[in-house]
mmCIF file with all atom_site columns, C-alpha atoms in Angstrom:
data_model
loop_
_atom_site.group_PDB
_atom_site.id
_atom_site.type_symbol
_atom_site.label_atom_id
_atom_site.label_alt_id
_atom_site.label_comp_id
_atom_site.label_asym_id
_atom_site.label_entity_id
_atom_site.label_seq_id
_atom_site.pdbx_PDB_ins_code
_atom_site.Cartn_x
_atom_site.Cartn_y
_atom_site.Cartn_z
_atom_site.occupancy
_atom_site.B_iso_or_equiv
_atom_site.pdbx_formal_charge
_atom_site.auth_seq_id
_atom_site.auth_comp_id
_atom_site.auth_asym_id
_atom_site.auth_atom_id
_atom_site.pdbx_PDB_model_num
ATOM 1   C CA . MET A 1 1   ? 117.517 81.912  -103.961 1.00 0.00 ? 1   MET A CA 1
ATOM 2   C CA . ALA A 1 2   ? 116.511 79.386  -106.614 1.00 0.00 ? 2   ALA A CA 1
ATOM 3   C CA . ASP A 1 3   ? 114.982 76.087  -105.539 1.00 0.00 ? 3   ASP A CA 1
ATOM 4   C CA . LYS A 1 4   ? 117.935 73.710  -105.390 1.00 0.00 ? 4   LYS A CA 1
ATOM 5   C CA . SER A 1 5   ? 115.729 70.847  -106.630 1.00 0.00 ? 5   SER A CA 1
ATOM 6   C CA . THR A 1 6   ? 115.207 72.546  -109.997 1.00 0.00 ? 6   THR A CA 1
ATOM 7   C CA . PRO A 1 7   ? 117.751 73.754  -112.574 1.00 0.00 ? 7   PRO A CA 1
ATOM 8   C CA . ASN A 1 8   ? 118.507 77.428  -113.090 1.00 0.00 ? 8   ASN A CA 1
ATOM 9   C CA . ARG A 1 9   ? 116.583 78.934  -116.010 1.00 0.00 ? 9   ARG A CA 1
ATOM 10  C CA . VAL A 1 10  ? 118.524 80.745  -118.742 1.00 0.00 ? 10  VAL A CA 1
ATOM 11  C CA . LEU A 1 11  ? 116.910 82.740  -121.551 1.00 0.00 ? 11  LEU A CA 1
ATOM 12  C CA . VAL A 1 12  ? 119.022 82.922  -124.729 1.00 0.00 ? 12  VAL A CA 1
ATOM 13  C CA . VAL A 1 13  ? 118.109 85.829  -127.019 1.00 0.00 ? 13  VAL A CA 1
ATOM 14  C CA . ASP A 1 14  ? 119.763 85.954  -130.459 1.00 0.00 ? 14  ASP A CA 1
ATOM 15  C CA . ASP A 1 15  ? 118.565 85.991  -134.071 1.00 0.00 ? 15  ASP A CA 1
ATOM 16  C CA . GLU A 1 16  ? 121.322 83.654  -135.344 1.00 0.00 ? 16  GLU A CA 1
ATOM 17  C CA . PRO A 1 17  ? 119.652 80.177  -135.378 1.00 0.00 ? 17  PRO A CA 1
ATOM 18  C CA . ASN A 1 18  ? 122.928 78.233  -135.468 1.00 0.00 ? 18  ASN A CA 1
ATOM 19  C CA . LEU A 1 19  ? 124.352 80.112  -132.484 1.00 0.00 ? 19  LEU A CA 1
ATOM 20  C CA . VAL A 1 20  ? 121.120 79.732  -130.522 1.00 0.00 ? 20  VAL A CA 1
ATOM 21  C CA . GLU A 1 21  ? 121.134 75.990  -131.168 1.00 0.00 ? 21  GLU A CA 1
ATOM 22  C CA . VAL A 1 22  ? 124.753 75.588  -130.050 1.00 0.00 ? 22  VAL A CA 1
ATOM 23  C CA . LEU A 1 23  ? 124.243 77.716  -126.928 1.00 0.00 ? 23  LEU A CA 1
ATOM 24  C CA . SER A 1 24  ? 121.039 75.909  -125.995 1.00 0.00 ? 24  SER A CA 1
ATOM 25  C CA . MET A 1 25  ? 122.626 72.461  -126.348 1.00 0.00 ? 25  MET A CA 1
ATOM 26  C CA . ALA A 1 26  ? 125.696 73.484  -124.362 1.00 0.00 ? 26  ALA A CA 1
ATOM 27  C CA . LEU A 1 27  ? 123.698 75.042  -121.527 1.00 0.00 ? 27  LEU A CA 1
ATOM 28  C CA . ARG A 1 28  ? 121.254 72.132  -121.296 1.00 0.00 ? 28  ARG A CA 1
ATOM 29  C CA . PHE A 1 29  ? 124.217 69.756  -121.228 1.00 0.00 ? 29  PHE A CA 1
ATOM 30  C CA . GLN A 1 30  ? 125.525 71.734  -118.231 1.00 0.00 ? 30  GLN A CA 1
ATOM 31  C CA . GLY A 1 31  ? 122.226 71.286  -116.387 1.00 0.00 ? 31  GLY A CA 1
ATOM 32  C CA . PHE A 1 32  ? 120.404 74.544  -117.171 1.00 0.00 ? 32  PHE A CA 1
ATOM 33  C CA . GLU A 1 33  ? 116.785 74.853  -118.284 1.00 0.00 ? 33  GLU A CA 1
ATOM 34  C CA . VAL A 1 34  ? 116.826 76.914  -121.485 1.00 0.00 ? 34  VAL A CA 1
ATOM 35  C CA . GLN A 1 35  ? 114.302 78.947  -123.444 1.00 0.00 ? 35  GLN A CA 1
ATOM 36  C CA . THR A 1 36  ? 115.094 81.016  -126.534 1.00 0.00 ? 36  THR A CA 1
ATOM 37  C CA . ALA A 1 37  ? 113.865 84.144  -128.274 1.00 0.00 ? 37  ALA A CA 1
ATOM 38  C CA . ASP A 1 38  ? 114.962 85.776  -131.548 1.00 0.00 ? 38  ASP A CA 1
ATOM 39  C CA . SER A 1 39  ? 113.718 89.343  -131.056 1.00 0.00 ? 39  SER A CA 1
ATOM 40  C CA . GLY A 1 40  ? 113.426 91.997  -128.386 1.00 0.00 ? 40  GLY A CA 1
ATOM 41  C CA . ARG A 1 41  ? 109.653 91.667  -128.143 1.00 0.00 ? 41  ARG A CA 1
ATOM 42  C CA . GLU A 1 42  ? 109.897 87.883  -127.766 1.00 0.00 ? 42  GLU A CA 1
ATOM 43  C CA . ALA A 1 43  ? 112.551 88.378  -125.080 1.00 0.00 ? 43  ALA A CA 1
ATOM 44  C CA . LEU A 1 44  ? 110.353 90.724  -123.064 1.00 0.00 ? 44  LEU A CA 1
ATOM 45  C CA . ALA A 1 45  ? 107.423 88.295  -123.279 1.00 0.00 ? 45  ALA A CA 1
ATOM 46  C CA . ALA A 1 46  ? 109.659 85.346  -122.358 1.00 0.00 ? 46  ALA A CA 1
ATOM 47  C CA . VAL A 1 47  ? 110.993 87.110  -119.262 1.00 0.00 ? 47  VAL A CA 1
ATOM 48  C CA . ALA A 1 48  ? 107.419 87.521  -118.004 1.00 0.00 ? 48  ALA A CA 1
ATOM 49  C CA . ALA A 1 49  ? 106.405 83.933  -118.783 1.00 0.00 ? 49  ALA A CA 1
ATOM 50  C CA . PHE A 1 50  ? 109.636 81.944  -118.285 1.00 0.00 ? 50  PHE A CA 1
ATOM 51  C CA . LYS A 1 51  ? 110.989 84.027  -115.370 1.00 0.00 ? 51  LYS A CA 1
ATOM 52  C CA . PRO A 1 52  ? 114.665 83.284  -116.115 1.00 0.00 ? 52  PRO A CA 1
ATOM 53  C CA . HIS A 1 53  ? 117.366 83.466  -113.466 1.00 0.00 ? 53  HIS A CA 1
ATOM 54  C CA . LEU A 1 54  ? 119.676 84.949  -116.136 1.00 0.00 ? 54  LEU A CA 1
ATOM 55  C CA . MET A 1 55  ? 119.484 86.159  -119.731 1.00 0.00 ? 55  MET A CA 1
ATOM 56  C CA . VAL A 1 56  ? 122.124 85.864  -122.477 1.00 0.00 ? 56  VAL A CA 1
ATOM 57  C CA . LEU A 1 57  ? 121.207 88.786  -124.732 1.00 0.00 ? 57  LEU A CA 1
ATOM 58  C CA . ASP A 1 58  ? 122.493 89.704  -128.189 1.00 0.00 ? 58  ASP A CA 1
ATOM 59  C CA . VAL A 1 59  ? 122.975 93.441  -128.698 1.00 0.00 ? 59  VAL A CA 1
ATOM 60  C CA . MET A 1 60  ? 121.894 93.467  -132.372 1.00 0.00 ? 60  MET A CA 1
ATOM 61  C CA . LEU A 1 61  ? 118.314 92.183  -132.682 1.00 0.00 ? 61  LEU A CA 1
ATOM 62  C CA . PRO A 1 62  ? 115.985 92.668  -135.677 1.00 0.00 ? 62  PRO A CA 1
ATOM 63  C CA . ASP A 1 63  ? 113.424 94.893  -133.889 1.00 0.00 ? 63  ASP A CA 1
ATOM 64  C CA . MET A 1 64  ? 115.442 96.696  -131.194 1.00 0.00 ? 64  MET A CA 1
ATOM 65  C CA . GLU A 1 65  ? 118.872 96.740  -129.588 1.00 0.00 ? 65  GLU A CA 1
ATOM 66  C CA . GLY A 1 66  ? 119.603 94.493  -126.645 1.00 0.00 ? 66  GLY A CA 1
ATOM 67  C CA . PHE A 1 67  ? 120.439 97.666  -124.725 1.00 0.00 ? 67  PHE A CA 1
ATOM 68  C CA . ASP A 1 68  ? 116.805 98.762  -125.190 1.00 0.00 ? 68  ASP A CA 1
ATOM 69  C CA . VAL A 1 69  ? 115.548 95.387  -123.965 1.00 0.00 ? 69  VAL A CA 1
ATOM 70  C CA . ALA A 1 70  ? 117.692 95.775  -120.848 1.00 0.00 ? 70  ALA A CA 1
ATOM 71  C CA . ALA A 1 71  ? 116.382 99.313  -120.293 1.00 0.00 ? 71  ALA A CA 1
ATOM 72  C CA . ARG A 1 72  ? 112.757 98.148  -120.461 1.00 0.00 ? 72  ARG A CA 1
ATOM 73  C CA . LEU A 1 73  ? 113.457 95.285  -118.068 1.00 0.00 ? 73  LEU A CA 1
ATOM 74  C CA . GLY A 1 74  ? 115.152 97.729  -115.713 1.00 0.00 ? 74  GLY A CA 1
ATOM 75  C CA . ALA A 1 75  ? 112.111 99.978  -115.821 1.00 0.00 ? 75  ALA A CA 1
ATOM 76  C CA . GLN A 1 76  ? 109.945 96.953  -114.985 1.00 0.00 ? 76  GLN A CA 1
ATOM 77  C CA . ARG A 1 77  ? 112.267 96.141  -112.061 1.00 0.00 ? 77  ARG A CA 1
ATOM 78  C CA . THR A 1 78  ? 112.561 92.501  -113.114 1.00 0.00 ? 78  THR A CA 1
ATOM 79  C CA . GLY A 1 79  ? 116.072 92.205  -111.652 1.00 0.00 ? 79  GLY A CA 1
ATOM 80  C CA . VAL A 1 80  ? 117.117 89.518  -114.174 1.00 0.00 ? 80  VAL A CA 1
ATOM 81  C CA . PRO A 1 81  ? 120.926 89.459  -114.645 1.00 0.00 ? 81  PRO A CA 1
ATOM 82  C CA . ILE A 1 82  ? 122.080 89.991  -118.240 1.00 0.00 ? 82  ILE A CA 1
ATOM 83  C CA . ILE A 1 83  ? 125.161 88.893  -120.178 1.00 0.00 ? 83  ILE A CA 1
ATOM 84  C CA . PHE A 1 84  ? 125.392 90.837  -123.431 1.00 0.00 ? 84  PHE A CA 1
ATOM 85  C CA . LEU A 1 85  ? 126.700 89.118  -126.578 1.00 0.00 ? 85  LEU A CA 1
ATOM 86  C CA . THR A 1 86  ? 127.923 91.226  -129.460 1.00 0.00 ? 86  THR A CA 1
ATOM 87  C CA . ALA A 1 87  ? 130.297 91.417  -132.394 1.00 0.00 ? 87  ALA A CA 1
ATOM 88  C CA . ARG A 1 88  ? 130.969 95.038  -131.419 1.00 0.00 ? 88  ARG A CA 1
ATOM 89  C CA . ASP A 1 89  ? 133.962 95.397  -129.110 1.00 0.00 ? 89  ASP A CA 1
ATOM 90  C CA . ALA A 1 90  ? 134.255 99.195  -128.910 1.00 0.00 ? 90  ALA A CA 1
ATOM 91  C CA . THR A 1 91  ? 134.871 100.464 -125.389 1.00 0.00 ? 91  THR A CA 1
ATOM 92  C CA . GLU A 1 92  ? 131.865 102.788 -125.534 1.00 0.00 ? 92  GLU A CA 1
ATOM 93  C CA . ASP A 1 93  ? 129.577 99.825  -126.321 1.00 0.00 ? 93  ASP A CA 1
ATOM 94  C CA . LYS A 1 94  ? 130.926 97.896  -123.342 1.00 0.00 ? 94  LYS A CA 1
ATOM 95  C CA . ILE A 1 95  ? 130.428 100.893 -121.073 1.00 0.00 ? 95  ILE A CA 1
ATOM 96  C CA . ARG A 1 96  ? 126.896 101.381 -122.388 1.00 0.00 ? 96  ARG A CA 1
ATOM 97  C CA . GLY A 1 97  ? 126.063 97.723  -121.801 1.00 0.00 ? 97  GLY A CA 1
ATOM 98  C CA . LEU A 1 98  ? 127.525 97.486  -118.307 1.00 0.00 ? 98  LEU A CA 1
ATOM 99  C CA . SER A 1 99  ? 126.066 100.818 -117.192 1.00 0.00 ? 99  SER A CA 1
ATOM 100 C CA . GLY A 1 100 ? 122.690 100.092 -118.770 1.00 0.00 ? 100 GLY A CA 1
ATOM 101 C CA . GLY A 1 101 ? 121.686 97.044  -116.778 1.00 0.00 ? 101 GLY A CA 1
ATOM 102 C CA . GLY A 1 102 ? 124.172 94.441  -117.984 1.00 0.00 ? 102 GLY A CA 1
ATOM 103 C CA . ASP A 1 103 ? 126.160 92.257  -115.605 1.00 0.00 ? 103 ASP A CA 1
ATOM 104 C CA . ASP A 1 104 ? 128.736 91.103  -118.164 1.00 0.00 ? 104 ASP A CA 1
ATOM 105 C CA . TYR A 1 105 ? 129.696 91.640  -121.797 1.00 0.00 ? 105 TYR A CA 1
ATOM 106 C CA . MET A 1 106 ? 131.196 89.077  -124.197 1.00 0.00 ? 106 MET A CA 1
ATOM 107 C CA . THR A 1 107 ? 132.307 89.698  -127.770 1.00 0.00 ? 107 THR A CA 1
ATOM 108 C CA . LYS A 1 108 ? 131.810 87.166  -130.578 1.00 0.00 ? 108 LYS A CA 1
ATOM 109 C CA . PRO A 1 109 ? 133.399 84.751  -131.176 1.00 0.00 ? 109 PRO A CA 1
ATOM 110 C CA . PHE A 1 110 ? 133.642 83.472  -127.624 1.00 0.00 ? 110 PHE A CA 1
ATOM 111 C CA . SER A 1 111 ? 134.387 80.278  -125.715 1.00 0.00 ? 111 SER A CA 1
ATOM 112 C CA . LEU A 1 112 ? 131.348 78.262  -124.576 1.00 0.00 ? 112 LEU A CA 1
ATOM 113 C CA . GLU A 1 113 ? 133.354 77.165  -121.553 1.00 0.00 ? 113 GLU A CA 1
ATOM 114 C CA . GLU A 1 114 ? 133.986 80.794  -120.593 1.00 0.00 ? 114 GLU A CA 1
ATOM 115 C CA . LEU A 1 115 ? 130.318 81.722  -121.074 1.00 0.00 ? 115 LEU A CA 1
ATOM 116 C CA . VAL A 1 116 ? 129.177 78.881  -118.790 1.00 0.00 ? 116 VAL A CA 1
ATOM 117 C CA . ALA A 1 117 ? 131.746 79.919  -116.180 1.00 0.00 ? 117 ALA A CA 1
ATOM 118 C CA . ARG A 1 118 ? 130.542 83.544  -116.300 1.00 0.00 ? 118 ARG A CA 1
ATOM 119 C CA . ILE A 1 119 ? 126.904 82.449  -116.027 1.00 0.00 ? 119 ILE A CA 1
ATOM 120 C CA . ARG A 1 120 ? 127.682 80.404  -112.926 1.00 0.00 ? 120 ARG A CA 1
ATOM 121 C CA . THR A 1 121 ? 129.699 83.236  -111.394 1.00 0.00 ? 121 THR A CA 1
ATOM 122 C CA . ILE A 1 122 ? 126.826 85.710  -111.839 1.00 0.00 ? 122 ILE A CA 1
ATOM 123 C CA . LEU A 1 123 ? 124.240 83.247  -110.522 1.00 0.00 ? 123 LEU A CA 1
ATOM 124 C CA . ARG A 1 124 ? 126.335 82.649  -107.412 1.00 0.00 ? 124 ARG A CA 1
ATOM 125 C CA . ARG A 1 125 ? 126.893 86.374  -106.941 1.00 0.00 ? 125 ARG A CA 1
ATOM 126 C CA . THR A 1 126 ? 123.180 87.145  -107.235 1.00 0.00 ? 126 THR A CA 1
ATOM 127 C CA . GLY A 1 127 ? 122.206 84.298  -104.917 1.00 0.00 ? 127 GLY A CA 1
ATOM 128 C CA . GLN A 1 128 ? 120.386 82.350  -107.639 1.00 0.00 ? 128 GLN A CA 1
ATOM 129 C CA . ALA A 1 129 ? 122.652 79.308  -107.762 1.00 0.00 ? 129 ALA A CA 1
ATOM 130 C CA . ASP A 1 130 ? 123.342 76.492  -105.380 1.00 0.00 ? 130 ASP A CA 1
ATOM 131 C CA . PRO A 1 131 ? 126.761 77.217  -103.837 1.00 0.00 ? 131 PRO A CA 1
ATOM 132 C CA . GLU A 1 132 ? 127.673 73.672  -104.822 1.00 0.00 ? 132 GLU A CA 1
ATOM 133 C CA . SER A 1 133 ? 127.255 74.519  -108.535 1.00 0.00 ? 133 SER A CA 1
ATOM 134 C CA . GLY A 1 134 ? 131.034 74.881  -108.751 1.00 0.00 ? 134 GLY A CA 1
ATOM 135 C CA . ARG A 1 135 ? 131.478 71.128  -108.238 1.00 0.00 ? 135 ARG A CA 1
ATOM 136 C CA . LEU A 1 136 ? 132.059 68.899  -111.249 1.00 0.00 ? 136 LEU A CA 1
ATOM 137 C CA . VAL A 1 137 ? 131.300 65.220  -110.703 1.00 0.00 ? 137 VAL A CA 1
ATOM 138 C CA . PHE A 1 138 ? 131.970 62.278  -113.005 1.00 0.00 ? 138 PHE A CA 1
ATOM 139 C CA . GLY A 1 139 ? 131.472 58.847  -111.453 1.00 0.00 ? 139 GLY A CA 1
ATOM 140 C CA . ASP A 1 140 ? 133.582 58.790  -108.282 1.00 0.00 ? 140 ASP A CA 1
ATOM 141 C CA . LEU A 1 141 ? 135.720 61.701  -109.522 1.00 0.00 ? 141 LEU A CA 1
ATOM 142 C CA . GLU A 1 142 ? 135.040 65.180  -108.081 1.00 0.00 ? 142 GLU A CA 1
ATOM 143 C CA . LEU A 1 143 ? 136.503 68.593  -108.858 1.00 0.00 ? 143 LEU A CA 1
ATOM 144 C CA . ASP A 1 144 ? 135.693 71.701  -106.792 1.00 0.00 ? 144 ASP A CA 1
ATOM 145 C CA . GLU A 1 145 ? 136.111 74.823  -108.927 1.00 0.00 ? 145 GLU A CA 1
ATOM 146 C CA . GLU A 1 146 ? 136.133 77.110  -105.880 1.00 0.00 ? 146 GLU A CA 1
ATOM 147 C CA . SER A 1 147 ? 138.862 75.386  -103.854 1.00 0.00 ? 147 SER A CA 1
ATOM 148 C CA . ARG A 1 148 ? 140.479 73.672  -106.892 1.00 0.00 ? 148 ARG A CA 1
ATOM 149 C CA . GLU A 1 149 ? 140.492 70.421  -104.910 1.00 0.00 ? 149 GLU A CA 1
ATOM 150 C CA . VAL A 1 150 ? 140.230 67.103  -106.765 1.00 0.00 ? 150 VAL A CA 1
ATOM 151 C CA . SER A 1 151 ? 139.357 63.720  -105.295 1.00 0.00 ? 151 SER A CA 1
ATOM 152 C CA . ARG A 1 152 ? 138.484 60.229  -106.460 1.00 0.00 ? 152 ARG A CA 1
ATOM 153 C CA . ALA A 1 153 ? 136.600 57.719  -104.313 1.00 0.00 ? 153 ALA A CA 1
ATOM 154 C CA . GLY A 1 154 ? 137.027 60.198  -101.487 1.00 0.00 ? 154 GLY A CA 1
ATOM 155 C CA . GLU A 1 155 ? 140.827 60.266  -101.798 1.00 0.00 ? 155 GLU A CA 1
ATOM 156 C CA . PRO A 1 156 ? 142.465 63.654  -102.525 1.00 0.00 ? 156 PRO A CA 1
ATOM 157 C CA . ILE A 1 157 ? 144.535 63.945  -105.700 1.00 0.00 ? 157 ILE A CA 1
ATOM 158 C CA . GLU A 1 158 ? 147.282 66.535  -106.002 1.00 0.00 ? 158 GLU A CA 1
ATOM 159 C CA . LEU A 1 159 ? 147.469 68.062  -109.489 1.00 0.00 ? 159 LEU A CA 1
ATOM 160 C CA . THR A 1 160 ? 149.705 70.673  -111.059 1.00 0.00 ? 160 THR A CA 1
ATOM 161 C CA . ALA A 1 161 ? 148.037 73.767  -112.549 1.00 0.00 ? 161 ALA A CA 1
ATOM 162 C CA . THR A 1 162 ? 148.252 72.314  -116.069 1.00 0.00 ? 162 THR A CA 1
ATOM 163 C CA . GLU A 1 163 ? 146.937 68.903  -115.014 1.00 0.00 ? 163 GLU A CA 1
ATOM 164 C CA . TYR A 1 164 ? 144.035 70.656  -113.255 1.00 0.00 ? 164 TYR A CA 1
ATOM 165 C CA . ARG A 1 165 ? 143.112 72.672  -116.380 1.00 0.00 ? 165 ARG A CA 1
ATOM 166 C CA . LEU A 1 166 ? 143.286 69.534  -118.520 1.00 0.00 ? 166 LEU A CA 1
ATOM 167 C CA . LEU A 1 167 ? 141.085 67.514  -116.160 1.00 0.00 ? 167 LEU A CA 1
ATOM 168 C CA . ARG A 1 168 ? 138.613 70.377  -115.729 1.00 0.00 ? 168 ARG A CA 1
ATOM 169 C CA . TYR A 1 169 ? 138.155 70.718  -119.486 1.00 0.00 ? 169 TYR A CA 1
ATOM 170 C CA . LEU A 1 170 ? 137.574 66.975  -119.844 1.00 0.00 ? 170 LEU A CA 1
ATOM 171 C CA . MET A 1 171 ? 135.053 67.057  -116.964 1.00 0.00 ? 171 MET A CA 1
ATOM 172 C CA . LEU A 1 172 ? 133.230 69.993  -118.572 1.00 0.00 ? 172 LEU A CA 1
ATOM 173 C CA . ASN A 1 173 ? 132.838 67.792  -121.676 1.00 0.00 ? 173 ASN A CA 1
ATOM 174 C CA . PRO A 1 174 ? 132.201 64.292  -120.279 1.00 0.00 ? 174 PRO A CA 1
ATOM 175 C CA . ARG A 1 175 ? 131.876 61.390  -122.734 1.00 0.00 ? 175 ARG A CA 1
ATOM 176 C CA . ARG A 1 176 ? 132.702 63.677  -125.657 1.00 0.00 ? 176 ARG A CA 1
ATOM 177 C CA . VAL A 1 177 ? 135.803 62.980  -127.722 1.00 0.00 ? 177 VAL A CA 1
ATOM 178 C CA . MET A 1 178 ? 137.932 66.116  -127.505 1.00 0.00 ? 178 MET A CA 1
ATOM 179 C CA . THR A 1 179 ? 140.419 66.544  -130.324 1.00 0.00 ? 179 THR A CA 1
ATOM 180 C CA . ARG A 1 180 ? 144.087 67.256  -129.698 1.00 0.00 ? 180 ARG A CA 1
ATOM 181 C CA . ALA A 1 181 ? 143.603 70.724  -131.197 1.00 0.00 ? 181 ALA A CA 1
ATOM 182 C CA . GLN A 1 182 ? 140.712 71.497  -128.815 1.00 0.00 ? 182 GLN A CA 1
ATOM 183 C CA . LEU A 1 183 ? 142.668 70.358  -125.771 1.00 0.00 ? 183 LEU A CA 1
ATOM 184 C CA . LEU A 1 184 ? 145.790 72.273  -126.744 1.00 0.00 ? 184 LEU A CA 1
ATOM 185 C CA . ASP A 1 185 ? 143.781 75.416  -127.451 1.00 0.00 ? 185 ASP A CA 1
ATOM 186 C CA . HIS A 1 186 ? 141.766 75.373  -124.212 1.00 0.00 ? 186 HIS A CA 1
ATOM 187 C CA . VAL A 1 187 ? 144.476 74.139  -121.845 1.00 0.00 ? 187 VAL A CA 1
ATOM 188 C CA . TRP A 1 188 ? 147.527 75.891  -123.259 1.00 0.00 ? 188 TRP A CA 1
ATOM 189 C CA . ASN A 1 189 ? 145.632 78.809  -124.877 1.00 0.00 ? 189 ASN A CA 1
ATOM 190 C CA . TYR A 1 190 ? 147.393 78.795  -128.236 1.00 0.00 ? 190 TYR A CA 1
ATOM 191 C CA . ASP A 1 191 ? 147.246 77.136  -131.617 1.00 0.00 ? 191 ASP A CA 1
ATOM 192 C CA . PHE A 1 192 ? 149.856 74.423  -131.449 1.00 0.00 ? 192 PHE A CA 1
ATOM 193 C CA . GLY A 1 193 ? 151.624 73.774  -134.703 1.00 0.00 ? 193 GLY A CA 1
ATOM 194 C CA . GLY A 1 194 ? 154.649 71.858  -133.504 1.00 0.00 ? 194 GLY A CA 1
ATOM 195 C CA . ASP A 1 195 ? 155.359 68.758  -131.456 1.00 0.00 ? 195 ASP A CA 1
ATOM 196 C CA . GLY A 1 196 ? 152.073 67.475  -130.004 1.00 0.00 ? 196 GLY A CA 1
ATOM 197 C CA . ARG A 1 197 ? 153.805 65.218  -127.483 1.00 0.00 ? 197 ARG A CA 1
ATOM 198 C CA . VAL A 1 198 ? 153.284 67.805  -124.741 1.00 0.00 ? 198 VAL A CA 1
ATOM 199 C CA . LEU A 1 199 ? 149.604 66.779  -124.629 1.00 0.00 ? 199 LEU A CA 1
ATOM 200 C CA . GLU A 1 200 ? 150.379 63.061  -124.547 1.00 0.00 ? 200 GLU A CA 1
ATOM 201 C CA . THR A 1 201 ? 152.832 63.691  -121.720 1.00 0.00 ? 201 THR A CA 1
ATOM 202 C CA . TYR A 1 202 ? 150.271 65.478  -119.547 1.00 0.00 ? 202 TYR A CA 1
ATOM 203 C CA . ILE A 1 203 ? 147.560 62.909  -120.344 1.00 0.00 ? 203 ILE A CA 1
ATOM 204 C CA . SER A 1 204 ? 150.005 60.271  -119.095 1.00 0.00 ? 204 SER A CA 1
ATOM 205 C CA . TYR A 1 205 ? 150.677 62.235  -115.885 1.00 0.00 ? 205 TYR A CA 1
ATOM 206 C CA . LEU A 1 206 ? 146.949 62.715  -115.285 1.00 0.00 ? 206 LEU A CA 1
ATOM 207 C CA . ARG A 1 207 ? 146.099 59.087  -115.992 1.00 0.00 ? 207 ARG A CA 1
ATOM 208 C CA . LYS A 1 208 ? 148.697 57.860  -113.503 1.00 0.00 ? 208 LYS A CA 1
ATOM 209 C CA . LYS A 1 209 ? 147.238 59.999  -110.719 1.00 0.00 ? 209 LYS A CA 1
ATOM 210 C CA . LEU A 1 210 ? 143.596 59.145  -111.458 1.00 0.00 ? 210 LEU A CA 1
ATOM 211 C CA . ASP A 1 211 ? 144.176 55.439  -112.106 1.00 0.00 ? 211 ASP A CA 1
ATOM 212 C CA . ALA A 1 212 ? 145.851 55.049  -108.702 1.00 0.00 ? 212 ALA A CA 1
ATOM 213 C CA . HIS A 1 213 ? 142.358 55.244  -107.162 1.00 0.00 ? 213 HIS A CA 1
ATOM 214 C CA . GLY A 1 214 ? 140.246 53.217  -109.619 1.00 0.00 ? 214 GLY A CA 1
ATOM 215 C CA . PRO A 1 215 ? 139.713 52.018  -113.195 1.00 0.00 ? 215 PRO A CA 1
ATOM 216 C CA . SER A 1 216 ? 140.962 54.194  -116.043 1.00 0.00 ? 216 SER A CA 1
ATOM 217 C CA . LEU A 1 217 ? 138.624 57.066  -116.983 1.00 0.00 ? 217 LEU A CA 1
ATOM 218 C CA . ILE A 1 218 ? 140.525 58.708  -119.857 1.00 0.00 ? 218 ILE A CA 1
ATOM 219 C CA . LYS A 1 219 ? 140.022 56.898  -123.157 1.00 0.00 ? 219 LYS A CA 1
ATOM 220 C CA . THR A 1 220 ? 142.333 57.401  -126.143 1.00 0.00 ? 220 THR A CA 1
ATOM 221 C CA . VAL A 1 221 ? 140.562 57.649  -129.507 1.00 0.00 ? 221 VAL A CA 1
ATOM 222 C CA . ARG A 1 222 ? 143.346 56.922  -131.980 1.00 0.00 ? 222 ARG A CA 1
ATOM 223 C CA . GLY A 1 223 ? 143.979 59.636  -134.513 1.00 0.00 ? 223 GLY A CA 1
ATOM 224 C CA . VAL A 1 224 ? 141.435 61.974  -132.891 1.00 0.00 ? 224 VAL A CA 1
ATOM 225 C CA . GLY A 1 225 ? 141.975 62.762  -129.208 1.00 0.00 ? 225 GLY A CA 1
ATOM 226 C CA . TYR A 1 226 ? 140.705 61.801  -125.763 1.00 0.00 ? 226 TYR A CA 1
ATOM 227 C CA . ALA A 1 227 ? 137.429 61.337  -123.895 1.00 0.00 ? 227 ALA A CA 1
ATOM 228 C CA . LEU A 1 228 ? 136.442 61.049  -120.247 1.00 0.00 ? 228 LEU A CA 1
ATOM 229 C CA . GLN A 1 229 ? 134.363 57.862  -120.080 1.00 0.00 ? 229 GLN A CA 1
ATOM 230 C CA . LEU A 1 230 ? 133.190 55.518  -117.343 1.00 0.00 ? 230 LEU A CA 1
ATOM 231 C CA . PRO A 1 231 ? 134.649 52.001  -117.495 1.00 0.00 ? 231 PRO A CA 1
ATOM 232 C CA . ARG A 1 232 ? 132.399 49.311  -118.887 1.00 0.00 ? 232 ARG A CA 1
ATOM 233 C CA . ALA A 1 233 ? 130.783 47.089  -116.315 1.00 0.00 ? 233 ALA A CA 1
#
């Protein structure tokens, strides 16, 4: 098991600089130590030097396929878990990836939130992550992703399924202003083109429950959206 005093190490392998930058920032923000590589040969060298707990591996690399990288790592008995990323969604590619050393397979474009969740699931399953890694903490607010329990200042808070998804998404993006479109897309899973008052209604419900145990944590940014922020001293 990984040393609980140090973050889990994730190696991101992709030859798209913009995607690598976004993934690296998102994973570091979630507490992971990140190293990157843009080719199969760099990936193989990085595994030996960086010793990642997990690798996010693009299938289409400039010098070899990600499947070949996984095969070489398997032959070396490194045991590093792999999540394949690819624009190819054919069933035979998924089967090849999952039967060739991959632990998961995600097609582009994908949700960063979902990728982080899958990384944590695999790390827990392989014994590399602290079992507490499913806890989100912001100030005196806590959310347990395993039990779905929420508390503030030690007091339990009962939330509906929708309120829970809304709070979880805000806690996964603390201090960031999330637009109405982002919240509607991630919480309700569809592009909302009609009356946006459904979001305001659930923000109001959530605020009432959280504010009953302390200062307000959800800030309204007029004309943009909402952010989870600590109150000013």
